[in-house]
PDB file of C-alpha atoms in Angstrom:
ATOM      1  CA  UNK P   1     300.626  -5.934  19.144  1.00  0.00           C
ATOM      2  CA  UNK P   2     299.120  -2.516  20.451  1.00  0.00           C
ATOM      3  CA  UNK P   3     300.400  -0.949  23.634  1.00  0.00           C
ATOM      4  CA  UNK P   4     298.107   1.151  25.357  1.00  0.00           C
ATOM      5  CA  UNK P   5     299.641   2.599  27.784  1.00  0.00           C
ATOM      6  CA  UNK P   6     300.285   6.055  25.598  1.00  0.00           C
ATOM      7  CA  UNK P   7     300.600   8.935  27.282  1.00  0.00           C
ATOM      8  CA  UNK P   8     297.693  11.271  26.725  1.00  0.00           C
ATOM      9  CA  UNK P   9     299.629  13.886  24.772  1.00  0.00           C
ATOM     10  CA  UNK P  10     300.259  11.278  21.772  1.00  0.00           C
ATOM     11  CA  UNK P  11     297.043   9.292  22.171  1.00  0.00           C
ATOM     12  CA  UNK P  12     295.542  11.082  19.274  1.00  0.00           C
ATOM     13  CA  UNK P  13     298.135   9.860  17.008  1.00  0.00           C
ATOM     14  CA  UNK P  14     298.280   6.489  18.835  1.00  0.00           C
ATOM     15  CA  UNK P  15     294.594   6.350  18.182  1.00  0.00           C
ATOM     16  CA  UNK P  16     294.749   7.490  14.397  1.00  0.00           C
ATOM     17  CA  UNK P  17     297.834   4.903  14.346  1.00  0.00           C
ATOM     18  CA  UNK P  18     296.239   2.430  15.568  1.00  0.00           C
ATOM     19  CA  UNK P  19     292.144   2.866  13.950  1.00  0.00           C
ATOM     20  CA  UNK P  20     291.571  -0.201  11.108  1.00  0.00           C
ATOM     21  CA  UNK P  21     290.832   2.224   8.666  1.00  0.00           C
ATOM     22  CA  UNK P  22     294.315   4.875   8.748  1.00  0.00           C
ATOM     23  CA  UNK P  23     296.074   1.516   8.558  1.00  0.00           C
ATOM     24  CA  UNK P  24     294.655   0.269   5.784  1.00  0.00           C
ATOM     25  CA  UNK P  25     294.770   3.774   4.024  1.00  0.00           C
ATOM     26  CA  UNK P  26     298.643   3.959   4.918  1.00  0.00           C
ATOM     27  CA  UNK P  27     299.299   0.396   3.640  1.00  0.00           C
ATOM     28  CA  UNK P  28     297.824   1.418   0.330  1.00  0.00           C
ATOM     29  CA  UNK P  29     299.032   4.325  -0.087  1.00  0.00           C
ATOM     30  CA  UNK P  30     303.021   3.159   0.742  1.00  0.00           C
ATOM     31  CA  UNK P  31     301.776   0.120  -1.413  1.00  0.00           C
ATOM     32  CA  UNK P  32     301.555   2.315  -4.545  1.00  0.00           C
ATOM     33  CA  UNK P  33     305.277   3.067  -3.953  1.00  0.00           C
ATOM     34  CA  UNK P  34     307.029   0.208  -6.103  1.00  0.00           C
ATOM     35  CA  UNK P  35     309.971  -1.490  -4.287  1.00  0.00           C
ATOM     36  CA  UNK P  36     312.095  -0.670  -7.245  1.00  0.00           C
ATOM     37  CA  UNK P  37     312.211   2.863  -6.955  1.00  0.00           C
ATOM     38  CA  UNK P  38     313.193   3.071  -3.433  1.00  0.00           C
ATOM     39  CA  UNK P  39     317.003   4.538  -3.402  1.00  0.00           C
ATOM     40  CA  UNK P  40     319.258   1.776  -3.208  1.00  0.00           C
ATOM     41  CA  UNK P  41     320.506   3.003   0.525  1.00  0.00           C
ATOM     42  CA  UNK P  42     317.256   2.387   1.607  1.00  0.00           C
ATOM     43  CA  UNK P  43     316.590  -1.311   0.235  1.00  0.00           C
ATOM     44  CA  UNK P  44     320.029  -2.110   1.325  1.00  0.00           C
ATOM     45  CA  UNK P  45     319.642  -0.442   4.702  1.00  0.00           C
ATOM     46  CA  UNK P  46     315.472  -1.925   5.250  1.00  0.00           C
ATOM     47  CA  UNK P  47     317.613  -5.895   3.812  1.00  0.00           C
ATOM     48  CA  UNK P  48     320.511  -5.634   6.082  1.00  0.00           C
ATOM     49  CA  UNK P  49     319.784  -3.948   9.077  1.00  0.00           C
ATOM     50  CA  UNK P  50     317.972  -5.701  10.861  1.00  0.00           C
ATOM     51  CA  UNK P  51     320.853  -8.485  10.895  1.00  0.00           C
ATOM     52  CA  UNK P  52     323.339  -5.563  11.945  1.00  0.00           C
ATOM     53  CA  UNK P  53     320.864  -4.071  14.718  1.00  0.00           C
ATOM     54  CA  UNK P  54     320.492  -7.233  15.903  1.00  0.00           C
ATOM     55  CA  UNK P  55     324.136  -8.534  16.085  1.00  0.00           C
ATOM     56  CA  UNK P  56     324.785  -5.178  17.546  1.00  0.00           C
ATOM     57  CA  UNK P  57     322.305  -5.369  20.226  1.00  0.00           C
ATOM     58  CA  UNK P  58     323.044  -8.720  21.216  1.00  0.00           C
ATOM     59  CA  UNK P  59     327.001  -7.400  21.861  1.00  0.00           C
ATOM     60  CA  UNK P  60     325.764  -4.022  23.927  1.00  0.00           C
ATOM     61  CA  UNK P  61     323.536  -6.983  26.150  1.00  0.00           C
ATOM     62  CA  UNK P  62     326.652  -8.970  26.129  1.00  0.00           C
ATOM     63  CA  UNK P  63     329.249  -6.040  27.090  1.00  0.00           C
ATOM     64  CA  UNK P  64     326.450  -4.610  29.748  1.00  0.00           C
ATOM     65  CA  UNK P  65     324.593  -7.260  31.357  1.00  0.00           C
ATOM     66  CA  UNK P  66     323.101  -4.476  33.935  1.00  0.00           C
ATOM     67  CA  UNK P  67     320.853  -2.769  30.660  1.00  0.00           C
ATOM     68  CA  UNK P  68     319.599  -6.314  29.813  1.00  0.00           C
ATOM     69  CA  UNK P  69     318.296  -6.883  33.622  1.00  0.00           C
ATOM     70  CA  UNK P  70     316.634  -3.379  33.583  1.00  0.00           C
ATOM     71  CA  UNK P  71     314.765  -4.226  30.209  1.00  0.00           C
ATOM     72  CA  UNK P  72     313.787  -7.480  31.799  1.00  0.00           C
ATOM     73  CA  UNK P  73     312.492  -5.746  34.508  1.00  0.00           C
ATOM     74  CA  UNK P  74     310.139  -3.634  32.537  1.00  0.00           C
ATOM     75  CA  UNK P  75     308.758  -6.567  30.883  1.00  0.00           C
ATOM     76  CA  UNK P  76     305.115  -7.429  32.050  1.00  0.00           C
ATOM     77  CA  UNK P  77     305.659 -11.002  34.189  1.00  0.00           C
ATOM     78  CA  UNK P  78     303.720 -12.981  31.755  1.00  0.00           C
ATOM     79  CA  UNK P  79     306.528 -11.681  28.784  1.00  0.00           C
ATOM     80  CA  UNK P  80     309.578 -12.953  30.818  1.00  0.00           C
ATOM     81  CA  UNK P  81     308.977 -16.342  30.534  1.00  0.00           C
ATOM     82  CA  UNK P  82     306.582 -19.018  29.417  1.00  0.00           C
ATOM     83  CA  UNK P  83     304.455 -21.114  32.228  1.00  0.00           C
ATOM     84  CA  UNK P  84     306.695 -23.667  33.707  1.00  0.00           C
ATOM     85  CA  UNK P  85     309.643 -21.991  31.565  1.00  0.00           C
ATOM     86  CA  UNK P  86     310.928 -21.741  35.752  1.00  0.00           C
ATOM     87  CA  UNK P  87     311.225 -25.490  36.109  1.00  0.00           C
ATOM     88  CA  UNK P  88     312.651 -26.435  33.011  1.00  0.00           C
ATOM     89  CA  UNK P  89     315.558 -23.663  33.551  1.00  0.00           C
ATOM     90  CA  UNK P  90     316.461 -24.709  36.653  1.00  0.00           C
ATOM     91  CA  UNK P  91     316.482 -28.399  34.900  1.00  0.00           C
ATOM     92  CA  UNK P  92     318.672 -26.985  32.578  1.00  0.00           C
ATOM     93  CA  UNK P  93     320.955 -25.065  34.807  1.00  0.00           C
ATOM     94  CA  UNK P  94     321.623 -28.250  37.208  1.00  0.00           C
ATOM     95  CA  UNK P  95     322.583 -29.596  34.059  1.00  0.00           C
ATOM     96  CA  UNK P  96     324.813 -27.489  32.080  1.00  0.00           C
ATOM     97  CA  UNK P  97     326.266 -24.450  33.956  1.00  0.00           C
ATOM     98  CA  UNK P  98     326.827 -21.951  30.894  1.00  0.00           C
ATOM     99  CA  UNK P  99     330.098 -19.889  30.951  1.00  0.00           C
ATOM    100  CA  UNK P 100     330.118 -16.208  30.288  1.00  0.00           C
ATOM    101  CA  UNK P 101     331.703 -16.768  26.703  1.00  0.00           C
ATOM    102  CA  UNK P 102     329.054 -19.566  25.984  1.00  0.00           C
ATOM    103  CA  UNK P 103     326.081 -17.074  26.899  1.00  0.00           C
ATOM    104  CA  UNK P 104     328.192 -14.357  24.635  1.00  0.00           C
ATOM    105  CA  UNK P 105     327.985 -16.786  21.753  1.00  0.00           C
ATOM    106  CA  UNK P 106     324.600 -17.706  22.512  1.00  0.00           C
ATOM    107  CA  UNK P 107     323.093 -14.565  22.517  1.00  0.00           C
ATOM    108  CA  UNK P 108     325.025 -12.956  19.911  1.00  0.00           C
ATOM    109  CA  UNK P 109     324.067 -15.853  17.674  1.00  0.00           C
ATOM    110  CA  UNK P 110     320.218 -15.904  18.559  1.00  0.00           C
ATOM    111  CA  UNK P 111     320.541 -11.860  17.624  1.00  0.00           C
ATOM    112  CA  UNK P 112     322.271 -12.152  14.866  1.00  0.00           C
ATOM    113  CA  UNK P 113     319.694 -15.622  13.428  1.00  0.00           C
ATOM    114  CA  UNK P 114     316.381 -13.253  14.541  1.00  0.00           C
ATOM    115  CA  UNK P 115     317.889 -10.474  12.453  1.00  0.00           C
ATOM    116  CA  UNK P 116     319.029 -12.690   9.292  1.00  0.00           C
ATOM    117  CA  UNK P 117     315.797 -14.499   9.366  1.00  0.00           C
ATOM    118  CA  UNK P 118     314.037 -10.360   9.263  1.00  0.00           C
ATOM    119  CA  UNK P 119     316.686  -9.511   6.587  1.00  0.00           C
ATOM    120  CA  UNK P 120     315.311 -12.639   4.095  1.00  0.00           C
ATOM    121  CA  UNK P 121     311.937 -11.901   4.636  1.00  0.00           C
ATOM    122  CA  UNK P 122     312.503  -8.434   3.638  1.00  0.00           C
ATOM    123  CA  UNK P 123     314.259  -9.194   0.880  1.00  0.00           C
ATOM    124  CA  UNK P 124     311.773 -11.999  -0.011  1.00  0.00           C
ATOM    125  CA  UNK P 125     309.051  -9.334   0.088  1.00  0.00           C
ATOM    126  CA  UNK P 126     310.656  -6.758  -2.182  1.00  0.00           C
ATOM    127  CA  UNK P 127     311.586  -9.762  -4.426  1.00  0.00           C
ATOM    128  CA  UNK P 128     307.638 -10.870  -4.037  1.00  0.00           C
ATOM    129  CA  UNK P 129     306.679  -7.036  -4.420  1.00  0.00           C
ATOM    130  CA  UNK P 130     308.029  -6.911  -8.018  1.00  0.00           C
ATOM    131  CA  UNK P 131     306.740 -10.585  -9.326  1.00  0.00           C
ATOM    132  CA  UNK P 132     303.209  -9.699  -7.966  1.00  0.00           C
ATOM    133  CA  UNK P 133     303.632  -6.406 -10.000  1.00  0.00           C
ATOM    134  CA  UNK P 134     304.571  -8.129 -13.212  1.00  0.00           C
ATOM    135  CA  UNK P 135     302.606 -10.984 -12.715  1.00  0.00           C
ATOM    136  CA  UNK P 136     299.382  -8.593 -13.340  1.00  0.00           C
ATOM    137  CA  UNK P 137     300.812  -6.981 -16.301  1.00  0.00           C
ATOM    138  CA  UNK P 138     301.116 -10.249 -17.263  1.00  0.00           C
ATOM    139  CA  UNK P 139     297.453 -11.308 -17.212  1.00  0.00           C
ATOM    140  CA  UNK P 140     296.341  -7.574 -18.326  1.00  0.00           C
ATOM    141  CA  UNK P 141     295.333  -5.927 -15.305  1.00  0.00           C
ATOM    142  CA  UNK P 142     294.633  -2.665 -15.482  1.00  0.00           C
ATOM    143  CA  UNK P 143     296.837  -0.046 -13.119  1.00  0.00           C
ATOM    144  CA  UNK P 144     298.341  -3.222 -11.021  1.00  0.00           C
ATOM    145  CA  UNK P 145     299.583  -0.875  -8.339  1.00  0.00           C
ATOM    146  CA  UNK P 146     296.394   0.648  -7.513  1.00  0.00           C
ATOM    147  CA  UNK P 147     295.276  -3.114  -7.154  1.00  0.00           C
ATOM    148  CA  UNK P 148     298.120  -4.548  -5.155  1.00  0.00           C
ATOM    149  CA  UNK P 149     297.419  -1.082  -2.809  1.00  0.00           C
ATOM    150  CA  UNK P 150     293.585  -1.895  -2.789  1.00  0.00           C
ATOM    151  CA  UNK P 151     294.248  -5.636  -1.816  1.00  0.00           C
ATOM    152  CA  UNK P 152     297.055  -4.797   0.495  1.00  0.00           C
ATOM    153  CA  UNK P 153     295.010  -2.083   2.653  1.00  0.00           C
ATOM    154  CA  UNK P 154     291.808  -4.683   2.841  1.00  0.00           C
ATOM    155  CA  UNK P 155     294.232  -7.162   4.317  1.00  0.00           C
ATOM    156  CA  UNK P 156     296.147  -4.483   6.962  1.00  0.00           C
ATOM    157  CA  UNK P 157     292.022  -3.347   7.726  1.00  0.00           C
ATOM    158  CA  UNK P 158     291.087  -6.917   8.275  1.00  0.00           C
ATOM    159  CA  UNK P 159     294.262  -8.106  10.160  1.00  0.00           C
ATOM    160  CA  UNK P 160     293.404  -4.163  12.284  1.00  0.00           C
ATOM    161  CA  UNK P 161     289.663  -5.332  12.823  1.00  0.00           C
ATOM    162  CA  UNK P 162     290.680  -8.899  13.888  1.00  0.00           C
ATOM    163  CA  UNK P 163     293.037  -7.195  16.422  1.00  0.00           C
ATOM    164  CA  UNK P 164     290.600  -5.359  17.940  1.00  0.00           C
ATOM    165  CA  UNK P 165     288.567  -8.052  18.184  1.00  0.00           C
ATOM    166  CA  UNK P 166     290.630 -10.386  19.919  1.00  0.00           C
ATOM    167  CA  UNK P 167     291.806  -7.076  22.548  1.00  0.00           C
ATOM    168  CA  UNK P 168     288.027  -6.506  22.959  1.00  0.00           C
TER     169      UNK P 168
END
């Protein structure tokens, strides 16, 4: 999920950003980093906000329908709406006409869901992070870290190349 539309002054660091190899380097290297020692603002922030941002983003769209319709307009077509997405919402709108408060809820809830379902896997991940780690002192590996790093920047490189690949 690449945009390149950068402007030219940041398209060097859009291109080292965005290069297989500086991801998988990056990956490693924050890989090395064990969950654990992250302050506990930060692992509480990185668990919970994304629940918070998006509750609170779904209430700014709520209280100011106007800077929902301008994001919508920046959207690329295609990114609106599905094909035929059209004719089954005008189905659905002869069908049930949706009051204000019922799109409120609706979107405040769908916010609120997407960010809950972010906030578990992060927390699933730092909960994954440490039974990987112990898992390999487990079964003797040596320096486990430098391993889950070397393993974890092959699979950011790969997923990189596979990207470009598919854009090409």
């Amino acid at each position: 999920m690449r945009q390149n539309d950068t402007p030219a002054a940041g398209s060097n660091t859009s291109n080292i950003l965005t290069a297989p190899l500086p991801q998988a380097v990056i990956t490693g290297a924050l890989t090395l980093i064990p969950a654990r020692n992250y302050p506990t603002w930060l692992r509480k922030s990185l668990v919970w906000g994304p629940t918070v941002v998006g509750v609170a983003g779904a209430v700014c769209f709520t209280a100011k329908p106007d800077v929902r319709a301008k994001l919508t307009e920046r959207l690329p077509s295609a990114e609106r709406s599905a094909p035929g997405a059209q004719k089954i919402e005008a189905n659905a709108a002869r069908s049930v006409v949706p009051t204000p408060a019922r799109k409120a809820t609706t979107l405040i809830v769908t916010g609120g869901g997407v960010g809950a379902i972010v906030s578990v896997l992060t927390a699933g991940g730092f909960w994954a992070d440490e039974k990987i780690e112990h898992a390999l002192r487990r079964i003797n590996v040596p320096f486990p870290r430098v391993v889950m790093g070397a393993v974890a920047g092959l699979a950011a490189w790969y997923q990189a190349k596979q990207d470009d690949a598919r854009n090409a």
